[in-house]
Short mmCIF file of C-alpha atoms in Angstrom, two decimals:
data_model
loop_
_atom_site.label_atom_id
_atom_site.label_comp_id
_atom_site.label_asym_id
_atom_site.label_seq_id
_atom_site.Cartn_x
_atom_site.Cartn_y
_atom_site.Cartn_z
CA MET C 508 23.99 29.74 -18.79
CA LYS C 509 27.62 30.39 -18.14
CA VAL C 510 28.64 32.05 -14.85
CA PRO C 511 31.86 33.55 -15.81
CA GLU C 512 34.45 35.26 -13.68
CA VAL C 513 34.54 39.07 -14.00
CA ASP C 514 36.72 39.74 -17.00
CA PRO C 515 39.99 40.98 -15.86
CA ASN C 516 39.89 43.55 -18.98
CA VAL C 517 36.87 45.04 -17.72
CA ASP C 518 37.79 48.15 -15.73
CA THR C 519 35.18 47.96 -12.96
CA HIS C 520 36.77 50.95 -11.11
CA ALA C 521 35.64 53.07 -14.02
CA LEU C 522 32.21 51.80 -13.92
CA LEU C 523 31.73 52.02 -10.34
CA ALA C 524 34.61 53.02 -8.30
CA GLY C 525 34.67 51.40 -4.88
CA ALA C 526 32.02 48.86 -5.83
CA GLN C 527 32.04 46.09 -3.05
CA PHE C 528 29.80 43.59 -4.87
CA ILE C 529 30.25 42.63 -8.36
CA ASP C 530 29.04 39.66 -10.28
CA ALA C 531 28.65 38.45 -13.82
CA TYR C 532 26.40 36.20 -15.84
CA SER C 533 26.50 35.31 -19.57
CA ILE C 534 24.49 33.36 -22.18
CA ALA C 535 25.07 32.34 -25.86
CA ILE C 536 22.41 33.56 -27.99
CA GLY C 537 23.46 31.70 -31.33
CA ASN C 538 23.47 33.76 -34.34
CA ALA C 539 21.24 36.75 -33.70
CA ALA C 540 22.64 39.98 -34.34
CA LEU C 541 22.10 42.16 -31.26
CA ASP C 542 23.57 45.32 -30.05
CA ALA C 543 24.09 45.90 -26.17
CA ARG C 544 21.04 48.29 -26.39
CA ARG C 545 18.75 45.83 -27.98
CA ALA C 546 20.16 42.98 -25.70
CA ALA C 547 19.60 45.32 -22.53
CA GLU C 548 15.92 45.92 -23.70
CA LYS C 549 15.21 42.16 -24.29
CA MET C 550 16.41 41.48 -20.62
CA LEU C 551 15.21 44.56 -18.73
CA ALA C 552 11.93 45.87 -20.55
CA ARG C 553 9.86 43.15 -19.10
CA GLY C 554 10.20 40.09 -16.86
CA PRO C 555 8.33 37.44 -15.79
CA ARG C 556 5.27 37.70 -13.42
CA TRP C 557 7.10 36.43 -10.32
CA ILE C 558 9.85 39.14 -10.95
CA ALA C 559 7.32 41.90 -11.25
CA THR C 560 5.78 40.55 -7.80
CA LEU C 561 9.01 40.60 -6.15
CA LEU C 562 9.64 44.35 -7.45
CA ALA C 563 6.28 45.53 -6.34
CA LEU C 564 7.12 43.86 -2.90
CA ARG C 565 10.37 45.63 -2.71
CA ASN C 566 8.94 48.78 -3.67
CA TYR C 567 6.39 48.47 -0.78
CA LEU C 568 8.88 47.77 1.81
CA VAL C 569 11.58 50.40 0.99
CA THR C 570 9.08 53.14 0.51
CA PRO C 571 9.29 54.00 4.25
CA PHE C 572 12.72 54.30 3.96
CA GLY C 573 12.73 56.94 1.07
CA LEU C 574 14.40 54.53 -1.21
CA LYS C 575 13.94 55.10 -5.00
CA THR C 576 11.43 52.69 -6.35
CA SER C 577 11.84 53.74 -10.18
CA ALA C 578 13.88 55.33 -12.55
CA PRO C 579 13.99 59.23 -11.74
CA ASN C 580 11.43 61.14 -13.65
CA GLU C 581 13.54 63.78 -15.22
CA THR C 582 15.07 61.31 -17.30
CA GLY C 583 13.68 61.16 -20.88
CA ALA C 584 12.45 57.63 -22.04
CA SER C 585 15.17 57.35 -24.63
CA ASP C 586 17.45 57.29 -21.85
CA ILE C 587 15.96 54.50 -19.82
CA VAL C 588 16.09 50.69 -20.35
CA GLY C 589 13.66 48.88 -18.10
CA ILE C 590 13.29 51.00 -15.13
CA PHE C 591 17.10 51.77 -15.24
CA PRO C 592 18.40 55.04 -16.36
CA ILE C 593 21.39 54.70 -19.02
CA VAL C 594 24.74 55.86 -17.72
CA SER C 595 26.61 55.17 -21.05
CA GLN C 596 26.32 53.23 -24.18
CA SER C 597 28.00 51.81 -27.14
CA PRO C 598 27.33 49.09 -29.61
CA ASP C 599 29.04 46.50 -27.45
CA ARG C 600 28.08 47.80 -23.88
CA LEU C 601 25.25 49.50 -22.13
CA VAL C 602 25.64 50.75 -18.68
CA ALA C 603 22.51 51.73 -16.70
CA GLY C 604 21.75 52.43 -12.98
CA PHE C 605 21.53 55.01 -10.55
CA ASP C 606 23.01 56.38 -7.31
CA ASP C 607 20.77 56.08 -4.10
CA ARG C 608 21.31 57.27 -0.32
CA HIS C 609 21.59 53.62 0.66
CA LEU C 610 23.76 52.39 -2.36
CA ASP C 611 24.88 52.83 -5.94
CA PHE C 612 24.54 50.12 -8.60
CA ARG C 613 25.21 49.60 -12.11
CA VAL C 614 24.28 46.75 -14.60
CA VAL C 615 26.53 46.24 -17.52
CA VAL C 616 25.27 44.35 -20.65
CA ASP C 617 28.04 43.39 -23.06
CA VAL C 618 27.56 41.84 -26.46
CA ALA C 619 30.47 40.18 -27.91
CA ALA C 620 31.30 37.50 -30.71
CA CYS C 621 31.82 33.98 -29.77
CA SER C 622 32.05 30.71 -31.68
CA ASP C 623 28.12 30.02 -30.84
CA GLY C 624 27.24 33.44 -32.38
CA GLN C 625 27.15 36.18 -29.65
CA ARG C 626 27.64 36.02 -25.89
CA VAL C 627 25.66 38.49 -23.79
CA THR C 628 27.17 39.17 -20.35
CA ALA C 629 25.13 40.84 -17.68
CA THR C 630 27.64 42.46 -14.91
CA THR C 631 26.23 44.10 -11.61
CA LEU C 632 28.33 46.47 -9.35
CA VAL C 633 27.21 47.63 -6.31
CA ARG C 634 28.84 50.28 -3.74
CA THR C 635 27.11 50.60 -0.27
CA HIS C 636 27.12 53.70 1.56
CA ASN C 637 25.66 52.87 5.01
CA LEU C 638 24.16 50.09 7.35
CA LEU C 639 21.12 50.31 5.29
CA GLY C 640 22.66 49.67 2.03
CA ARG C 641 24.62 46.65 3.37
CA THR C 642 21.47 45.11 4.96
CA TYR C 643 19.47 45.94 1.70
CA LEU C 644 22.20 44.15 -0.56
CA ALA C 645 22.42 41.04 1.70
CA THR C 646 18.67 40.93 1.66
CA ILE C 647 18.26 40.99 -2.08
CA LEU C 648 21.48 39.11 -3.09
CA PRO C 649 19.53 35.50 -3.13
CA PHE C 650 16.65 37.05 -5.36
CA HIS C 651 19.27 39.02 -7.33
CA ARG C 652 20.96 35.82 -8.65
CA LEU C 653 17.47 34.19 -9.61
CA VAL C 654 16.36 37.51 -11.34
CA VAL C 655 19.36 38.16 -13.46
CA ARG C 656 19.54 34.52 -14.51
CA ALA C 657 15.73 34.81 -15.64
CA MET C 658 16.31 38.04 -17.34
CA LEU C 659 19.30 36.95 -19.21
CA ARG C 660 17.37 33.96 -20.66
CA GLN C 661 14.92 36.50 -22.15
CA VAL C 662 17.57 37.46 -24.53
CA ALA C 663 17.71 34.24 -26.32
CA GLU C 664 13.90 34.32 -26.69
#
């Protein structure tokens, strides 16, 4: 698994203006022919049990603070990947995420041809709004890094 620098050609301002946290991980997936939507589905639709357990714990802990615990109910099923509403999509890029009172986030799944077949890159962008958002981000970052790597590996399966 490659941990690239964020591509300087990616306009992070257009994806989430004012983002204070940005990271990206990528994986080569051989000769599979995936578009960004299918790569995002493989990555986000299901996860290892330990990730589901962490998400359930997170949802339990944030409920008293009024934070979102899943995709908004008004979004149609075709507009969601995993638990995240889709913001935009093209064959090469899918942008998902939502805005909440403590922070806004986006997960961007890019698919590009490479010498190994295809390279799938998952970029996370976060813009915090207040102390709760900054505290939340600092708390989840160690888990975020583990979760993104594990979920990205699912794209190669």
